[in-house]
Each structure stands twice: as C-alpha cells, then as structure tokens.
XYZ file of C-alpha atoms in Angstrom:
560
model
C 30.580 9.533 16.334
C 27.436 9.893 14.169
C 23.945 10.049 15.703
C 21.619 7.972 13.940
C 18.621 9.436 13.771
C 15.522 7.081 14.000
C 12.178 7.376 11.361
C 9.626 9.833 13.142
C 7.217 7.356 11.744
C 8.755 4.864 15.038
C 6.993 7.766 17.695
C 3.789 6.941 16.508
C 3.801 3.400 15.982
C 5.778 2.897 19.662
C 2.612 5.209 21.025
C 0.274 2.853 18.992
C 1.733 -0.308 20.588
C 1.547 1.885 24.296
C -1.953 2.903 23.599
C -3.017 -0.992 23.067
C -2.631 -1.360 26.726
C -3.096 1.795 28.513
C -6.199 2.108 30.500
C -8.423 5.130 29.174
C -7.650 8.251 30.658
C -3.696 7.525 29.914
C -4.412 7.391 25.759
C -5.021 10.493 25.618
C -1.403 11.792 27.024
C -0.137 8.656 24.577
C -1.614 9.615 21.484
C -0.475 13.067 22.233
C 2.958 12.439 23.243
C 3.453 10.360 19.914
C 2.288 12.945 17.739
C 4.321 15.164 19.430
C 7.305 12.829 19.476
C 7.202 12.389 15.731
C 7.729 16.516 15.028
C 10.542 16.197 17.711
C 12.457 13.926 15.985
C 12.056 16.134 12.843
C 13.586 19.071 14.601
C 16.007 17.309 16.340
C 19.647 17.866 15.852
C 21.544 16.283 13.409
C 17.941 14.381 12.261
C 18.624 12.944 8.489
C 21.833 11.110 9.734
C 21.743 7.499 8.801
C 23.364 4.499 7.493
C 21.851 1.878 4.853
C 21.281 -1.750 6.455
C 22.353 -4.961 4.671
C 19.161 -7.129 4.761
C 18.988 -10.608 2.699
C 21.044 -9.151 0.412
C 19.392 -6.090 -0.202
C 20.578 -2.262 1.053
C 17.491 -1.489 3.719
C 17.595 2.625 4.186
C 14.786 3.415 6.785
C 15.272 7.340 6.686
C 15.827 9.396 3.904
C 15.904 12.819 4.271
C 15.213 15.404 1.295
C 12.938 18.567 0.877
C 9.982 16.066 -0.443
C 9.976 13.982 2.209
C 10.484 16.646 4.564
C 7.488 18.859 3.669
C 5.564 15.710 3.492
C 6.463 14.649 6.621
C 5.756 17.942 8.327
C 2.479 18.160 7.024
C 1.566 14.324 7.987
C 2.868 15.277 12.125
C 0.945 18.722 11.941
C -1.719 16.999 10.429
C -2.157 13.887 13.053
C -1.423 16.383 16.025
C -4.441 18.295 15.402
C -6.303 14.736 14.242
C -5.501 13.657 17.886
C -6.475 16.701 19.845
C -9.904 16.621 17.934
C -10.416 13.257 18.826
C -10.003 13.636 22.625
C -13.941 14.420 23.092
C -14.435 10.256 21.684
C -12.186 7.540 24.021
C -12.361 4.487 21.801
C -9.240 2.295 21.895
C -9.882 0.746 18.045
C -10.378 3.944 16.794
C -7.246 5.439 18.910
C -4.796 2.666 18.237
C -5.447 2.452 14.191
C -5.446 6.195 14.575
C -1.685 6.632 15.854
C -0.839 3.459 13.585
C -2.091 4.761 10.428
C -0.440 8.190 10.573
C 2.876 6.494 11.762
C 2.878 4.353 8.589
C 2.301 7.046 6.525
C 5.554 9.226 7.883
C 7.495 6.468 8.105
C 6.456 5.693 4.313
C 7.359 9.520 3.428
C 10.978 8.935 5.220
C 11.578 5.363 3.873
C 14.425 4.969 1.140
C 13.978 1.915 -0.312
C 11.422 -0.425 -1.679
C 11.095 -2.339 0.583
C 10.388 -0.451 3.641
C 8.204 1.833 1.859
C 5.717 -0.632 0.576
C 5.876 -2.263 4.917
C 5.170 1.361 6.509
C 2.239 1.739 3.694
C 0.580 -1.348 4.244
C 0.546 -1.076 7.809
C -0.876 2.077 7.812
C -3.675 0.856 5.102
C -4.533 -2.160 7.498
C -4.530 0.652 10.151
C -6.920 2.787 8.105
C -8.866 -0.105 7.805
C -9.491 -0.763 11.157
C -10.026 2.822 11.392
C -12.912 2.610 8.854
C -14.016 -0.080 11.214
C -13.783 2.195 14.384
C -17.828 3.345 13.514
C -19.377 0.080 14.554
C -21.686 0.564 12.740
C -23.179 -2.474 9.525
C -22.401 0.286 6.558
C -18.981 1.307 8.840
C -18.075 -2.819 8.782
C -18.815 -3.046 4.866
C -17.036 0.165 3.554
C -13.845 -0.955 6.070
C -14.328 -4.375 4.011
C -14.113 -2.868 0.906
C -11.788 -0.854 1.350
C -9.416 -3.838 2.227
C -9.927 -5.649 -0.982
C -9.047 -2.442 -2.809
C -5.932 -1.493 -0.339
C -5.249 -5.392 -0.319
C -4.972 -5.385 -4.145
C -2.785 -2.431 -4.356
C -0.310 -3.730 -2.089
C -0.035 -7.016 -3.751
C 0.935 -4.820 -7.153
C 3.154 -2.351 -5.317
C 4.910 -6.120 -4.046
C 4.948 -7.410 -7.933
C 5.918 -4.429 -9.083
C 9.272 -3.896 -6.627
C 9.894 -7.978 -7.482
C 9.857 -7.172 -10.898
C 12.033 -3.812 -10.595
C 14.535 -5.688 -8.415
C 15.069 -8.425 -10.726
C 15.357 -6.235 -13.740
C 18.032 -3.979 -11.654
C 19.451 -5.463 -8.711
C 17.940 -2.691 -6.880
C 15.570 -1.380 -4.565
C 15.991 2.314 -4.305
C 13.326 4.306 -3.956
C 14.216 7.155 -6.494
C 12.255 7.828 -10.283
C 11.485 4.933 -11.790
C 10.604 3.426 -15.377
C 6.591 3.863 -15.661
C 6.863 1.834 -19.056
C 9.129 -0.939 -17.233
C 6.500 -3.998 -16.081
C 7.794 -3.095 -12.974
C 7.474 0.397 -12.574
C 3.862 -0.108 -14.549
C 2.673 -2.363 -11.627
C 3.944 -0.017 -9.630
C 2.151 3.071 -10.858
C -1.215 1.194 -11.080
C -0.740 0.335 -7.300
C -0.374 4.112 -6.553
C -3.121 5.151 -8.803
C -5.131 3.306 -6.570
C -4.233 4.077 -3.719
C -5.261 7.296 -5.003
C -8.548 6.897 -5.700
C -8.142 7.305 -9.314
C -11.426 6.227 -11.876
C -12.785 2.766 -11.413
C -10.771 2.795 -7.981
C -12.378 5.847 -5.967
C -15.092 4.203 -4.564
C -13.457 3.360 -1.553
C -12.811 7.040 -0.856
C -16.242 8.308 -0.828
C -17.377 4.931 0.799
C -15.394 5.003 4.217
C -15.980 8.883 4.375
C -19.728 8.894 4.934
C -19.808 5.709 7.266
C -16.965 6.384 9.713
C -16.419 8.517 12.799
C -15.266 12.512 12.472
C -12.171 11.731 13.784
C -11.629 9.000 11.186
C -12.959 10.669 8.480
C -10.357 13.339 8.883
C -7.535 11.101 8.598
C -8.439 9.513 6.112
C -8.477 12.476 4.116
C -5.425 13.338 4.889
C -2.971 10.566 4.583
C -3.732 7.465 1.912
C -3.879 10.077 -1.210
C -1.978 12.604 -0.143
C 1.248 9.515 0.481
C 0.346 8.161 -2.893
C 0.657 11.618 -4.381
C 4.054 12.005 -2.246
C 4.755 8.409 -4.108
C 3.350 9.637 -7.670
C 6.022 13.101 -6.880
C 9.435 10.310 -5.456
C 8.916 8.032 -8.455
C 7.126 9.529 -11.404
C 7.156 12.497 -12.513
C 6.814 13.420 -15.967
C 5.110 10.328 -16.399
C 2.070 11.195 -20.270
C -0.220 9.657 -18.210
C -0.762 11.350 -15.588
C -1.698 14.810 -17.009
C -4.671 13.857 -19.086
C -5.302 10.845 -16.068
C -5.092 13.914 -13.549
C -7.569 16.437 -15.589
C -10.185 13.783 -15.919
C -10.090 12.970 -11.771
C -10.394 16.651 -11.678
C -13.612 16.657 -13.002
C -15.207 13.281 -12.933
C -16.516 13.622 -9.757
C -17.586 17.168 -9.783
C -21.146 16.276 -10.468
C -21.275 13.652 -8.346
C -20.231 15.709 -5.675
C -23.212 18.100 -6.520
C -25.737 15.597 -6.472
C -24.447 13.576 -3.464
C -27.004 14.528 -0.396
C -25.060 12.766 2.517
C -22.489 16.306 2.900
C -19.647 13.842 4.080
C -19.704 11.924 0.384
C -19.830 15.241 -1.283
C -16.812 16.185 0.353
C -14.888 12.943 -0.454
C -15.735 13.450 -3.838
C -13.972 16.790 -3.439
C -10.827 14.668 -2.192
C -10.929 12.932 -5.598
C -10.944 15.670 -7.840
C -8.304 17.942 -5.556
C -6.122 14.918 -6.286
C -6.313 15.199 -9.783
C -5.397 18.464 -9.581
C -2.334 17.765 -7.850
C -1.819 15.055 -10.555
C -1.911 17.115 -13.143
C 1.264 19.081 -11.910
C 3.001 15.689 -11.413
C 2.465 14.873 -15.042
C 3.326 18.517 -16.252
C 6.827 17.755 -14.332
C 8.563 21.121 -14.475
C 10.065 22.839 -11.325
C 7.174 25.334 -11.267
C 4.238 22.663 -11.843
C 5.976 19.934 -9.222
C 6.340 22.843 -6.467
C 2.854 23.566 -7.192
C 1.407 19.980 -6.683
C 3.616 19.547 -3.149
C 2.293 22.992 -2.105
C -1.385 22.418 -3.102
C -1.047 18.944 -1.524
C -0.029 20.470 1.575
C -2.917 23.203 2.069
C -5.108 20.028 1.014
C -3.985 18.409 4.330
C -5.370 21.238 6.558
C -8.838 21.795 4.674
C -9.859 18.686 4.036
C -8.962 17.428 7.354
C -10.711 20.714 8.742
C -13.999 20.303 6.482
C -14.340 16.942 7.995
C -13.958 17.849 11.571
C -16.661 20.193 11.621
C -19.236 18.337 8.970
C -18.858 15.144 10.620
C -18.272 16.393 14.281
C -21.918 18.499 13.454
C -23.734 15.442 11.748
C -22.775 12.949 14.637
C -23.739 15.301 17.118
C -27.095 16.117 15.709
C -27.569 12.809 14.348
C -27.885 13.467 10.744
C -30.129 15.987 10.937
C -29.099 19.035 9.082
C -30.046 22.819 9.164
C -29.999 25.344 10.892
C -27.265 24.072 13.508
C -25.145 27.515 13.452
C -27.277 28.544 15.918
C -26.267 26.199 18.599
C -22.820 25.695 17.065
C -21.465 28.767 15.806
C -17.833 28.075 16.509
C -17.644 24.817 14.527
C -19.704 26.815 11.297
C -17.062 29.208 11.719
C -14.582 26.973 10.991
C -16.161 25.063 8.381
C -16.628 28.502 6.378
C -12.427 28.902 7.017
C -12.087 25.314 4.901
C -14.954 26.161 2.450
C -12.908 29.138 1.507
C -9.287 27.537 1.033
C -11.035 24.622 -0.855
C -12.943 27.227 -3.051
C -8.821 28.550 -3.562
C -9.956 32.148 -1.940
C -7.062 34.450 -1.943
C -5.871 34.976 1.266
C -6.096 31.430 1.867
C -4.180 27.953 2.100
C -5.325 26.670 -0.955
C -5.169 29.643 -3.419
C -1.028 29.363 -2.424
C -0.952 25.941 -3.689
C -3.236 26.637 -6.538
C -2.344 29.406 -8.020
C 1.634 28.085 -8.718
C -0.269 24.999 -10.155
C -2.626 26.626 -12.807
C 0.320 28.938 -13.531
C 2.987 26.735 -14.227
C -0.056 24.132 -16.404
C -0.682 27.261 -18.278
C 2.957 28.245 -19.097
C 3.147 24.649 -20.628
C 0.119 25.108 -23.168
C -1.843 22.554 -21.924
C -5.290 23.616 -21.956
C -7.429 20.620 -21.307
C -5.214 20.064 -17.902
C -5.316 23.653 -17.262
C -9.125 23.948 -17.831
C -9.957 20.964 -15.446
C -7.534 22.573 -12.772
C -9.536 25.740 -12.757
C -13.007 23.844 -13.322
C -11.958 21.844 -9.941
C -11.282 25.183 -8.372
C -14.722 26.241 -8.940
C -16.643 22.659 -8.445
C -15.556 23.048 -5.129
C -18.187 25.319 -4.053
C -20.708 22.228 -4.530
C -18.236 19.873 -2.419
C -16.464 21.765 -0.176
C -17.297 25.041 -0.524
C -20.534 26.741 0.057
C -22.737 23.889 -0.400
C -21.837 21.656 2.669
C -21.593 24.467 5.270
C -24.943 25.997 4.032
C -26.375 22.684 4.251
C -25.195 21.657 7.346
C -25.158 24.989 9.730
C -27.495 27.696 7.389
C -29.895 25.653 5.042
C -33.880 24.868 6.398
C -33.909 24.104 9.719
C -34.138 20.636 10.985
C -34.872 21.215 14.576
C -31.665 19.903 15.962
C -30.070 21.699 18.755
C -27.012 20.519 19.687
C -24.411 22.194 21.694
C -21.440 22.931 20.430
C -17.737 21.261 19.944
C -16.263 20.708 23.757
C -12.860 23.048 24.104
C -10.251 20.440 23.005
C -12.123 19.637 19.452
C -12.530 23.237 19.167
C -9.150 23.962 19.812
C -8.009 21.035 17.348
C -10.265 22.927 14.603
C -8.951 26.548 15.227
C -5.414 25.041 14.999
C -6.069 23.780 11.723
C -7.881 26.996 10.605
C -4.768 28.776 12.047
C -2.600 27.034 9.735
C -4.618 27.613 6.703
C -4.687 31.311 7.520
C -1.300 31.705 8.330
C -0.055 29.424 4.898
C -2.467 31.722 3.202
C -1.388 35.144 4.410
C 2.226 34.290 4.429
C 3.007 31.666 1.840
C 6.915 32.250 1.583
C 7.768 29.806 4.511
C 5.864 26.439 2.660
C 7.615 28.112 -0.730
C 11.090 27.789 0.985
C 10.359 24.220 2.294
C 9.472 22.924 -1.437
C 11.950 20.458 -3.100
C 12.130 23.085 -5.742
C 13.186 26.954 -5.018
C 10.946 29.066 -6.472
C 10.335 32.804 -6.195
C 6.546 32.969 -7.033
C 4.769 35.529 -6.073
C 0.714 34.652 -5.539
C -0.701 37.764 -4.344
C -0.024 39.646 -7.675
C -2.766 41.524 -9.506
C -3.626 39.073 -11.900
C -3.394 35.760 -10.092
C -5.796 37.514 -7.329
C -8.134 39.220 -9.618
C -9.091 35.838 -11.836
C -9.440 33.624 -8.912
C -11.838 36.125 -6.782
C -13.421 36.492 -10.479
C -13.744 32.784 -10.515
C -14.580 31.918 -6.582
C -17.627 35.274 -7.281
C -19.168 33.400 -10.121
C -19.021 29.982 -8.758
C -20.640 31.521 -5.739
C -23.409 33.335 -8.321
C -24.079 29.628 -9.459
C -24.982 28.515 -6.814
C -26.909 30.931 -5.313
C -28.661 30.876 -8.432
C -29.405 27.069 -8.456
C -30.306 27.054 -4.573
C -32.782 29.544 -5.734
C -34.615 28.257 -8.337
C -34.109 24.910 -6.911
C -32.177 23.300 -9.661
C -30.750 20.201 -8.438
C -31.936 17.268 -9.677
C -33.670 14.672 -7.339
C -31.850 11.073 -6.950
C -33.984 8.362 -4.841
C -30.962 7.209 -4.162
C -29.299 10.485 -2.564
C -27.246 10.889 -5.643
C -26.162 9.947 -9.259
C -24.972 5.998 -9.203
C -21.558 6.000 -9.277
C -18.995 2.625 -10.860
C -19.569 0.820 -7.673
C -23.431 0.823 -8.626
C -22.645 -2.485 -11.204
C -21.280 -4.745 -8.319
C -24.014 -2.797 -5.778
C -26.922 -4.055 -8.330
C -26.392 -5.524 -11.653
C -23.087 -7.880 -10.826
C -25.193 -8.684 -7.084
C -28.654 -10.079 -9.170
C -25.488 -11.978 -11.699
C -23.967 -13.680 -9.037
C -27.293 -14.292 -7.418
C -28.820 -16.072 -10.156
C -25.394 -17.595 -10.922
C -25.416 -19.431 -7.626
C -28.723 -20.099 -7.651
C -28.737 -21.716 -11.078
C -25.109 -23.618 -9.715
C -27.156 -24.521 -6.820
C -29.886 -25.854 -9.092
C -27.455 -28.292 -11.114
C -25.861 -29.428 -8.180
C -29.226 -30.508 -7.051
C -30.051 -32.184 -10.199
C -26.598 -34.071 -10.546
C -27.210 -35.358 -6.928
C -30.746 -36.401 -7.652
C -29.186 -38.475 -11.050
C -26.185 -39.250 -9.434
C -28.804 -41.013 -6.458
C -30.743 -42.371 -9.011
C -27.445 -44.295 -10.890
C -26.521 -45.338 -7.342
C -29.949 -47.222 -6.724
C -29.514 -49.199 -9.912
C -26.202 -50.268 -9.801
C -26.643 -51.217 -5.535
C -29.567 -53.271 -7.178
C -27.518 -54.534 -10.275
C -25.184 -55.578 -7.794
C -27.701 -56.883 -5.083
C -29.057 -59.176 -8.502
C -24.909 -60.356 -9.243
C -24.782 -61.941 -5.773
C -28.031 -63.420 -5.651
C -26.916 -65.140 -8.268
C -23.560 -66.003 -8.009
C -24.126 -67.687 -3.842
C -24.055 -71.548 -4.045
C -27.606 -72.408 -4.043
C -29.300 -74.849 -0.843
C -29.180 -78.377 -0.953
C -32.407 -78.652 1.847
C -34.488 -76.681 -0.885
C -36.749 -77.773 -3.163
C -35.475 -75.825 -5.788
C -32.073 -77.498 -4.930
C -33.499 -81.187 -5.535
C -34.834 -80.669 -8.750
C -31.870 -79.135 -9.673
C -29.615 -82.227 -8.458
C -32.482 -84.323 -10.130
C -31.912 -82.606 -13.557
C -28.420 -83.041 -13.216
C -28.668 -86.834 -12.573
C -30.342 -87.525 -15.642
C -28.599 -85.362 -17.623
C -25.593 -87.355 -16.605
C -27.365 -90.582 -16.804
C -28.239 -89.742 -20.258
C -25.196 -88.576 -21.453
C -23.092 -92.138 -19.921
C -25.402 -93.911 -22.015
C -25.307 -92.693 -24.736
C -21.467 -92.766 -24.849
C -21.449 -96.564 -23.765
C-alpha cells in the first residue's frame, strides 16, 4: 500500500489557519512548528508518492516531485524558517498569519502539477503577501499593499485566461513547457513577467519594500519573484524573449538603485535586476545556463532575505535615522557585510556559485549583450546591495542614533542565513547535485575567481571614488522618478481635471435640465388652466353665456 504523501505547502497553511486563533505567546511555537513541518514532509520517507485526482473533468495533481521543484522547495522552507525565527522579536497576528500563508502558497505552488492548483496556491499566497504589505499599519504601508493588489490581481486574472485558453486548445492542464507563442501560453507568460517585476510592472517591488515591516520585507524578497522565476524555469525555457527581456531588467534599475536614498528601495531595485539575471539564463535555455539561473536563484533567497533583515531590522529600530549605528549594533552590520558580499558575487560566497555558472554558460553561447548586462548587474550591486547600503546604514556620518542591538532570536535568524550563504559559497557541490541538470562545474578555478575579484575590486574603486568626491546626484524627491511617477503626477492632475471638468457638465446639464423642467411644469400649469370647465357664478362666465345667446339668437334668425 502506497503512502501518499501530502504538499509541504499544507504545514504552513494548516499553521496559518492555527495561528488565526492562538493567543500570543502560542504563535510563536505555531509558526515554528509549520515551517518546520513543511522541511519534514520533504525528508520524509517515500515523499513524492502520489496519485492524480479527477476534478470536473480535469486530472488535479497536487504534488509533483522533480529536481526543480525540489530545490525550489528547499530553498522556500529554509528560507521561511529563518523568516520566522527573525520575526519572533515583533508578535503581530496580521503580519504572522499572512506570513505562514504566503510562504505556504508559494511551496505548495513549487509542488503543484497542474494548472489549476498552481495558479490557487499562487494567488493565495499573493493575497497573503498582500496582507503582509499591509502588516506596517502604516498610510504609505496601506497604499503600496493596495497597489500591489491591482498588479497581483491583474496577473492572476491572465494566469486564469491564459490556462482557459491552454485547456481549450489541448484538453489539458499539465503543468509542463508550454507554447509562449500560443494565446494561451502568451497570457500566461505576461502573467509571470509580472509577477516578476519585469519593466512597466516593477513598481510594486520597490513600493512594498520600503513601507513594510523587516520581517515582511524579507519575504517578500524571497518568494513572489523567485516562484515566478521557478514558473518562467517549469514552463518556458528557451523562450527569444526572455534573454534580451532579462538583460534589460538587469540593468534598468541599476541607476535607480544608485540614486534611491531610502536603503530599503535601493535594495528592491537590486531584486529587480538579480531577476533579470536569472532571466537571462532561462532564455539562454541550455543545461549549463538553466542550472545556473536555479542556482543563482537559490543564493538570491538567502541574501536578499539577509540584506533585508538587517537594513530594515536597523532602520525600524533607529527610526530611519542612519549612520553610524555599527557602533551599537555590530552584530547585525556584520551580517549585512556577509549579504553585501554574496550580492556583490564575492568568491567564496553564495552568490558567486550561482553566478559564475550563469555568465559562463551566457558566454559559451555568444551572446554578448546578455552576457554584458549579467556582469554589469554583478557590479551595480555594490550601489544596491553591496557596499552602499551597509556603509550607509551602520558606517556613513553619524546620525546620533543609538540603538541596541538585534535581541538573540533575530540574531540567530540572521547568522543562520549568513551560515547558509557561507557554507553554499565554500562548498557549492551539494546545491550543484540538487540542480535539475547534472553538471560538473567547477567555480573556484583560476579564471572564474580572478575576473570576478577583478570586477567586485573595481566596482568597490567606484565607489569609493564617487563617495569621495561626492558624485551622486541630488533628487528632491530621494531619487530618479521611476514609471509609476506618470500615474503618481501627470495621470493624478488628468484624472483630476477630468472629474472636475465631468463634475462641471453634470452641473450645467442639471442647471438646463431644471431650467426645461420649470417651463414645461408651467406649459403644463397654462394647458389645465385652460382646459377646466370655466364657473357659471362668475362674471366672466355670464358674459360668456351672454355671447353665446346671441350668437345663437342670431344665427336662428337668420336661418328662418
């Protein structure tokens, strides 16, 4: 008899529903024991065993088991275990709830074989991330949690059109590769791409990042783009567009990043272009270049989730003021400076083991554009993750803040993820032999480790160089205006005057349309007056009766 083996996505979302109703000092022990739950289940014997479910005529598969979603999944548990332990020091039952909800649609998502229950675990963890943007309480934490539902709202009513449209070109709903130049898999794609964050779309990213809680922040980071990217890998690989697509997310939002002031949005512009990167092996599509984008995906997880942790955790606890705060938290600066490092691609590090297979496979394909932005990325991340944001926050001018540093369990939660960065970096064979594709790559050779320290050295010379001379350009506005800037400003005064001026004719018809109605009431006032049998007691009524007597007086005579 055959063990079916339930979705570790069900752990967290069974804590999530526990967690709605447990009193506050038994959350904690929940959120824990369904983050823990979840990596049980994916070490558990015999886990991948499952049937396919006949639903309304359609083969349901909730768990799938393959190398993708297997090193996906792994890295989403690892991921929301350390998520949780950081977020011990903050009891907030929104924040914890959407929290365990959010990351248990995502793994669920990264297990789910069909359609169908891929596109319900993803939009239950996006209206889970939403409430999780929410979990601030703040006005700007409110708006960028509503904005971010009208872009995750709109991409799950195209993933929905899209799987309508593949199912009733194919009878089917499997989730394997599909047809990016089918309608279907087109709607499909453009659902994922924004998910994403890709041009014209990002603005959500950077917009929940710098108005949420550290805890928040974190996931966020972590599991929308990194699922869509998991999506982009299941369904389209190979796809033209996502190379050149890929290379231009890459470096879009480099200079934004460097001329962003709030550290938080610098660092979610850094999310943006590491995504392109990633991209840019999905598009390139060969065994080297797709191992490359699911291991740079995965060191992703860690640093990004890490750099937010210790930004955010520093800038809530000294209340925005920056500078000078390694002095009261030196722990949490040392940790930031282990995420600057893998984000800069440092050898020795998480993300040189990702990036390194990446640019090598782009460049055996003789792409140079793609492999130029890769690189570029690489280097831009010293102004978004990299030196920038920890010098800022923990070594720049002081602002007189002195708070104390990260409580044990938050610390703890941070050194975990720095542990894992470390160890990835320093011993990169065990992610290389969980990749869906085998490969015997060897990072740490000569070359590889000469151009990147090369590269990380003179990206670190720039900016020295600029901090010195103090080159950055000054933005009233704390940074260049990004897309979002024409429905911010321009589209706001259009629809302003437009409802004014809609309000204005609305006036004016009522004023006419008052104006017709006092004419015709009197018109018709007039039409009765007239048509009412008139008084016989009246004078007026006599001489009319008079008139009418000799008028028929007149007219008998003259006919006798």
């Amino acid at each position: 008899m055959i063990a079916l083996s339930p979705n570790p996505g069900f752990a967290l979302l069974l804590a999530a529903l526990i967690a709605l109703v447990a009193p506050k000092g038994a959350r904690a022990l929940v959120m824990l024991g369904g983050a823990f739950g979840a990596l049980y289940l994916m070490f558990a014997p015999g886990f991948g065993d499952q049937v396919a479910l006949a639903q309304i005529g359609l083969t349901v598969t909730p768990l799938r088991l393959d190398a993708l979603s297997q090193v996906f999944g792994l890295g989403f548990a690892i991921a929301i275990a350390i998520i949780t332990l950081f977020s011990l020091y903050r009891r907030d039952r929104l924040e914890d709830v959407a929290l365990l909800a959010h990351a248990g649609g995502a793994i669920t998502a990264a297990f789910a074989g069909d359609l169908i229950s891929f596109i319900a675990a993803t939009q239950l963890g996006a209206m889970a991330g939403v409430a999780l943007a929410a979990s601030g309480r703040t006005p700007a934490a409110l708006g960028a949690a509503v904005r971010m539902l009208i872009w995750q709202g709109l991409a799950g009513l195209l993933l929905v059109v899209g799987a309508g449209l593949i199912w009733s070109a194919t009878g089917e709903i499997e989730f394997v590769q599909l047809d990016g130049t089918s309608p279907g898999g087109a709607v499909f794609q453009l659902a994922l791409l924004i998910m994403l964050g890709a041009p014209l779309a990002h603005v959500w990213v950077k917009d929940v990042a710098a108005n949420t809680t550290p805890a928040a922040a974190a996931a966020l980071a972590v599991f929308p783009l990194s699922l869509a990217l998991y999506a982009l890998l299941r369904a389209f690989p190979g796809e033209p567009l996502l190379a050149p697509l890929g290379a231009v997310m890459a470096l879009a939002p480099l200079p934004f990043a460097a001329a962003a002031q709030d550290m938080r949005r610098a660092i979610a512009y850094g999310l943006i272009s590491q995504a392109g990167v990633a991209m840019i092996g999905i598009g390139a599509a060969t065994p080297l270049a797709l191992a490359g984008a699911v291991a740079f995906t995965f060191a992703c997880m860690f640093h990004n989730a890490l750099a937010f942790m210790t930004i955010g955790f520093a800038h809530e606890r000294a209340a925005g003021i920056a500078g000078g705060l390694a002095r009261t938290m030196p722990v949490t600066a040392a940790m930031s400076i282990v995420a600057a490092l893998s984000a800069l691609a440092a050898p020795g590090f998480a993300g040189f083991v990702g990036h390194s297979v990446l640019t090598a496979a782009v460049g055996q394909e003789e792409r140079a554009f793609a492999w130029f932005a890769a690189v570029a990325a690489s280097a831009g991340a010293v102004f978004h993750i990299g030196l920038r944001a920890p010098f800022q926050v923990f070594f720049g001018r002081d602002g007189g803040a002195r708070p104390a540093d990260a409580p044990f369990y938050t610390l703890l939660a941070m050194g975990l993820a720095a542990f894992f960065i470390v160890a990835i970096g320093a011993n990169p064979g065990w992610l290389y032999s969980l990749l869906p594709e085998a490969i015997n790559y060897r990072p740490f050779d000569g070359a590889d480790v000469l151009i990147q320290a090369q590269l990380v050295v003179f990206a670190l010379l720039a900016f020295g160089l600029i901090k010195r001379f103090s080159a950055y350009p000054a933005f009233s506005n704390g940074g260049l205006p990004d897309i979002d800037w024409l429905y911010r400003k321009p589209a706001r005064a259009a629809g302003r005057a437009i409802i004014i001026a809609a309000a204005w004719l609305n006036h004016a018809a009522q004023e006419q349309a008052d104006r017709v109605r006092t004419k015709a009431r009197g018109a018709l006032a007039a039409a009765r007056f007239l048509d009412r049998p008139a008084s016989i007691g009246s004078a007026q009524g006599a001489w009319l009766l008079a008139v009418a007597a000799f008028l028929l007086a007149v007219l008998y005579a003259w006919q006798a």
